[in-house]
Amino acid sequence: MNKARRIIGIDPGSLRMGYGIVDLRGNAVTPVAWGVIRLDGGEPLSDRLYAIHIELSKLIKEYVPSEAAIENVFLAKNASSALKLGQARGAAIVTCRTHGLSVYEYSPKEIKLAATGYGAASKEQVAGMICRLLGVRVQIPADASDALAMAFCRAVTREVPS
Amino acid sequence: MNKARRIIGIDPGSLRMGYGIVDLRGNAVTPVAWGVIRLDGGEPLSDRLYAIHIELSKLIKEYVPSEAAIENVFLAKNASSALKLGQARGAAIVTCRTHGLSVYEYSPKEIKLAATGYGAASKEQVAGMICRLLGVRVQIPADASDALAMAFCRAVTREVPS
């Protein structure tokens, strides 16, 4: 039997970060862990970014994934929210790389396609389908199901790191 | 005589990162090092962000600053450039924090005021004045003089970390 590949999907934001971890063994994708880390919006920026680093480092040390999947967002509501999102992404990506993980980026369309077979699926359709595909029978937060969908997308995609 | 406080100013971007390091001893601010690290725009995002981490880590290990100053930018041309700038800032801030540095943010106006006494000074005025103030008699790249101005602003400002 093949050794499992463990993948962490990360949905970083300035107020919370979703994560979802899956194993890929042969063609079977199984869920390992998921959750949402809440960041204190009242803290200074550098403390919040450092909290992303600390919390994500803990997850990587606990679950030891070898690959990370993250959504590449080219559109944001405005320049201010894009800056905040970018800072959180930069913190998360550097943290993954310092722990030796390969980082793969996927567009929202690629993630939706992987999860539902339909590139314009709604967030609810993606959340519902990813839980069915992974056999997750409990309600999970939207940021966590988004992150699971990213990890799932990586698991079923074969291309080289972006 | 007081022990010197060593401060690194960082001007992170998606294609290059300026840095400027100063010592503050009593009321005297002296330049220690400055430069610009060029990033390969053809490389994948995660490689470029990791390069920021690696190069900035080298500078921190070589010069051992205890504080970092960075410009807080709330305005960017558009959401796409804000995202890129944010990612570079996130990478730089997390790197500083993992090395134990305190990170201080200053607005463009605060930096201009510290360097020239005039909050609406042009970039050229800031560059010219910061070189005069620090006794730098050679031409230095704009990204490096911007970073020196950030470090200088931190050196002459007394407030707590942001």
GROMACS .gro file of C-alpha atoms in nm:
model
  324
    1MET     CA    1   0.000   0.000   0.000
    2ASN     CA    2   0.121   0.348  -0.083
    3LYS     CA    3   0.239   0.576   0.190
    4ALA     CA    4  -0.018   0.848   0.256
    5ARG     CA    5   0.048   1.203   0.145
    6ARG     CA    6  -0.075   1.448   0.406
    7ILE     CA    7  -0.198   1.787   0.284
    8ILE     CA    8  -0.305   2.095   0.478
    9GLY     CA    9  -0.544   2.343   0.319
   10ILE     CA   10  -0.522   2.694   0.461
   11ASP     CA   11  -0.776   2.976   0.432
   12PRO     CA   12  -0.599   3.272   0.591
   13GLY     CA   13  -0.777   3.593   0.682
   14SER     CA   14  -0.706   3.891   0.902
   15LEU     CA   15  -0.957   3.783   1.171
   16ARG     CA   16  -0.960   3.405   1.141
   17MET     CA   17  -0.777   3.128   0.962
   18GLY     CA   18  -0.946   2.810   0.849
   19TYR     CA   19  -0.752   2.487   0.811
   20GLY     CA   20  -0.833   2.141   0.685
   21ILE     CA   21  -0.599   1.844   0.676
   22VAL     CA   22  -0.650   1.534   0.456
   23ASP     CA   23  -0.458   1.217   0.378
   24LEU     CA   24  -0.430   1.083   0.024
   25ARG     CA   25  -0.359   0.710   0.005
   26GLY     CA   26  -0.387   0.565  -0.343
   27ASN     CA   27  -0.698   0.740  -0.470
   28ALA     CA   28  -0.866   0.766  -0.132
   29VAL     CA   29  -0.884   1.104   0.039
   30THR     CA   30  -0.967   1.095   0.409
   31PRO     CA   31  -1.013   1.386   0.650
   32VAL     CA   32  -0.767   1.414   0.938
   33ALA     CA   33  -0.851   1.741   1.113
   34TRP     CA   34  -1.011   2.077   1.052
   35GLY     CA   35  -1.090   2.393   1.239
   36VAL     CA   36  -1.079   2.770   1.259
   37ILE     CA   37  -0.824   2.974   1.448
   38ARG     CA   38  -0.963   3.306   1.563
   39LEU     CA   39  -0.734   3.609   1.571
   40ASP     CA   40  -0.783   3.900   1.807
   41GLY     CA   41  -0.882   4.192   1.584
   42GLY     CA   42  -0.795   4.434   1.865
   43GLU     CA   43  -0.428   4.332   1.866
   44PRO     CA   44  -0.163   4.516   1.666
   45LEU     CA   45  -0.105   4.386   1.314
   46SER     CA   46   0.234   4.236   1.386
   47ASP     CA   47   0.090   4.040   1.682
   48ARG     CA   48  -0.190   3.902   1.467
   49LEU     CA   49   0.048   3.796   1.191
   50TYR     CA   50   0.277   3.638   1.448
   51ALA     CA   51  -0.026   3.455   1.594
   52ILE     CA   52  -0.090   3.307   1.246
   53HIS     CA   53   0.271   3.190   1.245
   54ILE     CA   54   0.254   3.041   1.595
   55GLU     CA   55  -0.080   2.864   1.551
   56LEU     CA   56  -0.001   2.732   1.205
   57SER     CA   57   0.340   2.612   1.328
   58LYS     CA   58   0.165   2.418   1.606
   59LEU     CA   59  -0.067   2.249   1.353
   60ILE     CA   60   0.226   2.160   1.126
   61LYS     CA   61   0.422   2.014   1.418
   62GLU     CA   62   0.119   1.815   1.540
   63TYR     CA   63  -0.001   1.674   1.205
   64VAL     CA   64   0.322   1.687   0.998
   65PRO     CA   65   0.174   1.756   0.654
   66SER     CA   66   0.423   1.770   0.367
   67GLU     CA   67   0.219   1.990   0.134
   68ALA     CA   68   0.005   2.299   0.174
   69ALA     CA   69  -0.276   2.419  -0.052
   70ILE     CA   70  -0.394   2.778  -0.052
   71GLU     CA   71  -0.645   2.968  -0.262
   72ASN     CA   72  -0.496   3.235  -0.484
   73VAL     CA   73  -0.721   3.535  -0.476
   74PHE     CA   74  -0.680   3.799  -0.740
   75LEU     CA   75  -0.994   3.988  -0.660
   76ALA     CA   76  -1.070   4.157  -0.334
   77LYS     CA   77  -1.343   4.400  -0.239
   78ASN     CA   78  -1.100   4.689  -0.226
   79ALA     CA   79  -0.735   4.777  -0.178
   80SER     CA   80  -0.765   4.787   0.202
   81SER     CA   81  -0.910   4.436   0.233
   82ALA     CA   82  -0.663   4.308  -0.029
   83LEU     CA   83  -0.374   4.440   0.180
   84LYS     CA   84  -0.505   4.266   0.494
   85LEU     CA   85  -0.567   3.942   0.309
   86GLY     CA   86  -0.223   3.963   0.149
   87GLN     CA   87  -0.052   4.009   0.485
   88ALA     CA   88  -0.226   3.702   0.628
   89ARG     CA   89  -0.139   3.498   0.317
   90GLY     CA   90   0.224   3.612   0.329
   91ALA     CA   91   0.248   3.511   0.695
   92ALA     CA   92   0.091   3.169   0.626
   93ILE     CA   93   0.298   3.091   0.316
   94VAL     CA   94   0.630   3.184   0.479
   95THR     CA   95   0.539   2.975   0.783
   96CYS     CA   96   0.469   2.671   0.563
   97ARG     CA   97   0.797   2.718   0.377
   98THR     CA   98   1.003   2.756   0.694
   99HIS     CA   99   0.867   2.415   0.801
  100GLY     CA  100   0.970   2.262   0.469
  101LEU     CA  101   0.625   2.226   0.315
  102SER     CA  102   0.566   2.269  -0.057
  103VAL     CA  103   0.300   2.533  -0.120
  104TYR     CA  104   0.048   2.494  -0.402
  105GLU     CA  105  -0.192   2.762  -0.512
  106TYR     CA  106  -0.529   2.703  -0.671
  107SER     CA  107  -0.783   2.946  -0.809
  108PRO     CA  108  -1.136   2.952  -0.663
  109LYS     CA  109  -1.257   2.796  -0.990
  110GLU     CA  110  -1.012   2.505  -0.966
  111ILE     CA  111  -1.116   2.436  -0.608
  112LYS     CA  112  -1.486   2.446  -0.695
  113LEU     CA  113  -1.428   2.218  -0.994
  114ALA     CA  114  -1.238   1.965  -0.783
  115ALA     CA  115  -1.505   1.959  -0.512
  116THR     CA  116  -1.823   1.975  -0.720
  117GLY     CA  117  -1.732   1.927  -1.086
  118TYR     CA  118  -1.871   2.276  -1.147
  119GLY     CA  119  -1.640   2.582  -1.155
  120ALA     CA  120  -1.913   2.830  -1.065
  121ALA     CA  121  -2.055   2.639  -0.767
  122SER     CA  122  -2.177   2.840  -0.467
  123LYS     CA  123  -1.990   2.834  -0.137
  124GLU     CA  124  -2.274   2.629   0.012
  125GLN     CA  125  -2.253   2.371  -0.269
  126VAL     CA  126  -1.877   2.340  -0.215
  127ALA     CA  127  -1.921   2.302   0.162
  128GLY     CA  128  -2.196   2.041   0.124
  129MET     CA  129  -2.011   1.841  -0.139
  130ILE     CA  130  -1.673   1.842   0.035
  131CYS     CA  131  -1.834   1.704   0.353
  132ARG     CA  132  -2.007   1.428   0.151
  133LEU     CA  133  -1.687   1.343  -0.038
  134LEU     CA  134  -1.485   1.322   0.282
  135GLY     CA  135  -1.757   1.153   0.486
  136VAL     CA  136  -1.773   1.439   0.737
  137ARG     CA  137  -2.117   1.409   0.897
  138VAL     CA  138  -2.098   1.700   1.140
  139GLN     CA  139  -2.158   2.068   1.074
  140ILE     CA  140  -1.826   2.244   1.027
  141PRO     CA  141  -1.749   2.616   1.001
  142ALA     CA  142  -1.736   2.767   0.651
  143ASP     CA  143  -1.367   2.863   0.683
  144ALA     CA  144  -1.282   2.504   0.772
  145SER     CA  145  -1.480   2.349   0.485
  146ASP     CA  146  -1.318   2.599   0.245
  147ALA     CA  147  -0.978   2.486   0.371
  148LEU     CA  148  -1.074   2.117   0.339
  149ALA     CA  149  -1.180   2.189  -0.021
  150MET     CA  150  -0.834   2.339  -0.090
  151ALA     CA  151  -0.660   2.033   0.053
  152PHE     CA  152  -0.895   1.807  -0.143
  153CYS     CA  153  -0.822   2.002  -0.463
  154ARG     CA  154  -0.450   1.949  -0.409
  155ALA     CA  155  -0.505   1.578  -0.336
  156VAL     CA  156  -0.685   1.515  -0.666
  157THR     CA  157  -0.460   1.741  -0.876
  158ARG     CA  158  -0.132   1.625  -1.017
  159GLU     CA  159   0.054   1.932  -1.130
  160VAL     CA  160   0.382   2.070  -0.999
  161PRO     CA  161   0.405   2.340  -0.730
  162SER     CA  162   0.300   2.685  -0.842
  163MET     CA  163   2.767   5.602   2.752
  164ASN     CA  164   2.434   5.447   2.660
  165LYS     CA  165   2.423   5.117   2.481
  166ALA     CA  166   2.319   5.162   2.119
  167ARG     CA  167   1.976   5.057   2.000
  168ARG     CA  168   1.997   4.905   1.655
  169ILE     CA  169   1.696   4.946   1.425
  170ILE     CA  170   1.626   4.799   1.083
  171GLY     CA  171   1.390   4.981   0.847
  172ILE     CA  172   1.226   4.757   0.589
  173ASP     CA  173   1.055   4.856   0.265
  174PRO     CA  174   0.911   4.529   0.134
  175GLY     CA  175   0.775   4.490  -0.217
  176SER     CA  176   0.694   4.201  -0.447
  177LEU     CA  177   1.000   4.260  -0.668
  178ARG     CA  178   1.252   4.414  -0.431
  179MET     CA  179   1.297   4.487  -0.063
  180GLY     CA  180   1.485   4.789   0.062
  181TYR     CA  181   1.653   4.786   0.402
  182GLY     CA  182   1.835   5.040   0.612
  183ILE     CA  183   1.996   4.983   0.950
  184VAL     CA  184   2.082   5.257   1.200
  185ASP     CA  185   2.222   5.279   1.550
  186LEU     CA  186   2.078   5.516   1.808
  187ARG     CA  187   2.321   5.609   2.086
  188GLY     CA  188   2.198   5.887   2.312
  189ASN     CA  189   2.052   6.128   2.058
  190ALA     CA  190   2.292   6.036   1.777
  191VAL     CA  191   2.163   5.828   1.488
  192THR     CA  192   2.431   5.669   1.271
  193PRO     CA  193   2.392   5.455   0.958
  194VAL     CA  194   2.515   5.097   0.977
  195ALA     CA  195   2.412   4.938   0.645
  196TRP     CA  196   2.159   4.971   0.367
  197GLY     CA  197   2.072   4.807   0.040
  198VAL     CA  198   1.812   4.655  -0.185
  199ILE     CA  199   1.740   4.284  -0.222
  200ARG     CA  200   1.603   4.201  -0.566
  201LEU     CA  201   1.348   3.922  -0.596
  202ASP     CA  202   1.303   3.714  -0.909
  203GLY     CA  203   0.964   3.817  -1.051
  204GLY     CA  204   0.959   3.500  -1.262
  205GLU     CA  205   0.960   3.272  -0.960
  206PRO     CA  206   0.641   3.135  -0.803
  207LEU     CA  207   0.492   3.349  -0.528
  208SER     CA  208   0.581   3.115  -0.244
  209ASP     CA  209   0.946   3.111  -0.358
  210ARG     CA  210   0.957   3.490  -0.364
  211LEU     CA  211   0.802   3.520  -0.019
  212TYR     CA  212   1.041   3.257   0.112
  213ALA     CA  213   1.330   3.453  -0.045
  214ILE     CA  214   1.219   3.758   0.156
  215HIS     CA  215   1.231   3.540   0.467
  216ILE     CA  216   1.574   3.396   0.387
  217GLU     CA  217   1.740   3.725   0.290
  218LEU     CA  218   1.588   3.922   0.577
  219SER     CA  219   1.689   3.645   0.820
  220LYS     CA  220   2.049   3.674   0.695
  221LEU     CA  221   2.047   4.051   0.755
  222ILE     CA  222   1.903   4.007   1.105
  223LYS     CA  223   2.163   3.744   1.193
  224GLU     CA  224   2.447   3.958   1.055
  225TYR     CA  225   2.350   4.293   1.209
  226VAL     CA  226   2.140   4.182   1.509
  227PRO     CA  227   1.891   4.470   1.524
  228SER     CA  228   1.641   4.457   1.810
  229GLU     CA  229   1.369   4.665   1.648
  230ALA     CA  230   1.215   4.687   1.304
  231ALA     CA  231   1.035   4.982   1.146
  232ILE     CA  232   0.799   4.942   0.854
  233GLU     CA  233   0.572   5.180   0.669
  234ASN     CA  234   0.202   5.113   0.707
  235VAL     CA  235   0.039   5.164   0.374
  236PHE     CA  236  -0.337   5.196   0.364
  237LEU     CA  237  -0.358   5.308   0.006
  238ALA     CA  238  -0.247   5.108  -0.291
  239LYS     CA  239  -0.310   5.164  -0.660
  240ASN     CA  240  -0.556   4.877  -0.678
  241ALA     CA  241  -0.659   4.553  -0.508
  242SER     CA  242  -0.408   4.346  -0.705
  243SER     CA  243  -0.106   4.557  -0.608
  244ALA     CA  244  -0.236   4.580  -0.250
  245LEU     CA  245  -0.249   4.200  -0.230
  246LYS     CA  246   0.111   4.169  -0.356
  247LEU     CA  247   0.233   4.439  -0.120
  248GLY     CA  248   0.044   4.278   0.169
  249GLN     CA  249   0.200   3.938   0.105
  250ALA     CA  250   0.550   4.087   0.107
  251ARG     CA  251   0.473   4.282   0.427
  252GLY     CA  252   0.328   3.973   0.594
  253ALA     CA  253   0.640   3.773   0.508
  254ALA     CA  254   0.871   4.048   0.637
  255ILE     CA  255   0.679   4.112   0.961
  256VAL     CA  256   0.655   3.742   1.052
  257THR     CA  257   1.026   3.700   0.981
  258CYS     CA  258   1.113   3.989   1.214
  259ARG     CA  259   0.891   3.847   1.489
  260THR     CA  260   1.032   3.495   1.460
  261HIS     CA  261   1.375   3.649   1.523
  262GLY     CA  262   1.244   3.827   1.834
  263LEU     CA  263   1.239   4.182   1.695
  264SER     CA  264   0.971   4.430   1.798
  265VAL     CA  265   0.793   4.566   1.492
  266TYR     CA  266   0.683   4.929   1.475
  267GLU     CA  267   0.464   5.074   1.204
  268TYR     CA  268   0.469   5.435   1.088
  269SER     CA  269   0.254   5.615   0.837
  270PRO     CA  270   0.416   5.780   0.532
  271LYS     CA  271   0.335   6.116   0.692
  272GLU     CA  272   0.511   6.027   1.020
  273ILE     CA  273   0.819   5.913   0.828
  274LYS     CA  274   0.827   6.228   0.616
  275LEU     CA  275   0.781   6.445   0.924
  276ALA     CA  276   1.067   6.271   1.107
  277ALA     CA  277   1.303   6.303   0.813
  278THR     CA  278   1.218   6.651   0.685
  279GLY     CA  279   0.992   6.820   0.940
  280TYR     CA  280   0.727   6.834   0.665
  281GLY     CA  281   0.457   6.565   0.640
  282ALA     CA  282   0.391   6.622   0.269
  283ALA     CA  283   0.756   6.614   0.156
  284SER     CA  284   0.834   6.451  -0.180
  285LYS     CA  285   1.019   6.119  -0.201
  286GLU     CA  286   1.323   6.309  -0.333
  287GLN     CA  287   1.315   6.551  -0.039
  288VAL     CA  288   1.301   6.260   0.206
  289ALA     CA  289   1.587   6.080   0.030
  290GLY     CA  290   1.805   6.393   0.019
  291MET     CA  291   1.736   6.486   0.380
  292ILE     CA  292   1.785   6.138   0.526
  293CYS     CA  293   2.128   6.114   0.358
  294ARG     CA  294   2.224   6.456   0.499
  295LEU     CA  295   2.099   6.368   0.847
  296LEU     CA  296   2.288   6.038   0.850
  297GLY     CA  297   2.601   6.173   0.678
  298VAL     CA  298   2.562   5.933   0.384
  299ARG     CA  299   2.759   6.096   0.102
  300VAL     CA  300   2.707   5.836  -0.169
  301GLN     CA  301   2.408   5.789  -0.398
  302ILE     CA  302   2.185   5.516  -0.264
  303PRO     CA  303   1.883   5.344  -0.422
  304ALA     CA  304   1.539   5.490  -0.345
  305ASP     CA  305   1.418   5.170  -0.173
  306ALA     CA  306   1.720   5.183   0.059
  307SER     CA  307   1.678   5.552   0.146
  308ASP     CA  308   1.309   5.491   0.214
  309ALA     CA  309   1.405   5.210   0.450
  310LEU     CA  310   1.668   5.428   0.622
  311ALA     CA  311   1.398   5.695   0.669
  312MET     CA  312   1.175   5.435   0.840
  313ALA     CA  313   1.457   5.331   1.074
  314PHE     CA  314   1.537   5.698   1.142
  315CYS     CA  315   1.170   5.767   1.218
  316ARG     CA  316   1.171   5.484   1.473
  317ALA     CA  317   1.497   5.612   1.624
  318VAL     CA  318   1.360   5.961   1.691
  319THR     CA  319   1.013   5.846   1.802
  320ARG     CA  320   0.940   5.735   2.153
  321GLU     CA  321   0.606   5.561   2.146
  322VAL     CA  322   0.530   5.198   2.221
  323PRO     CA  323   0.507   4.926   1.955
  324SER     CA  324   0.203   4.946   1.730
   0.00000   0.00000   0.00000
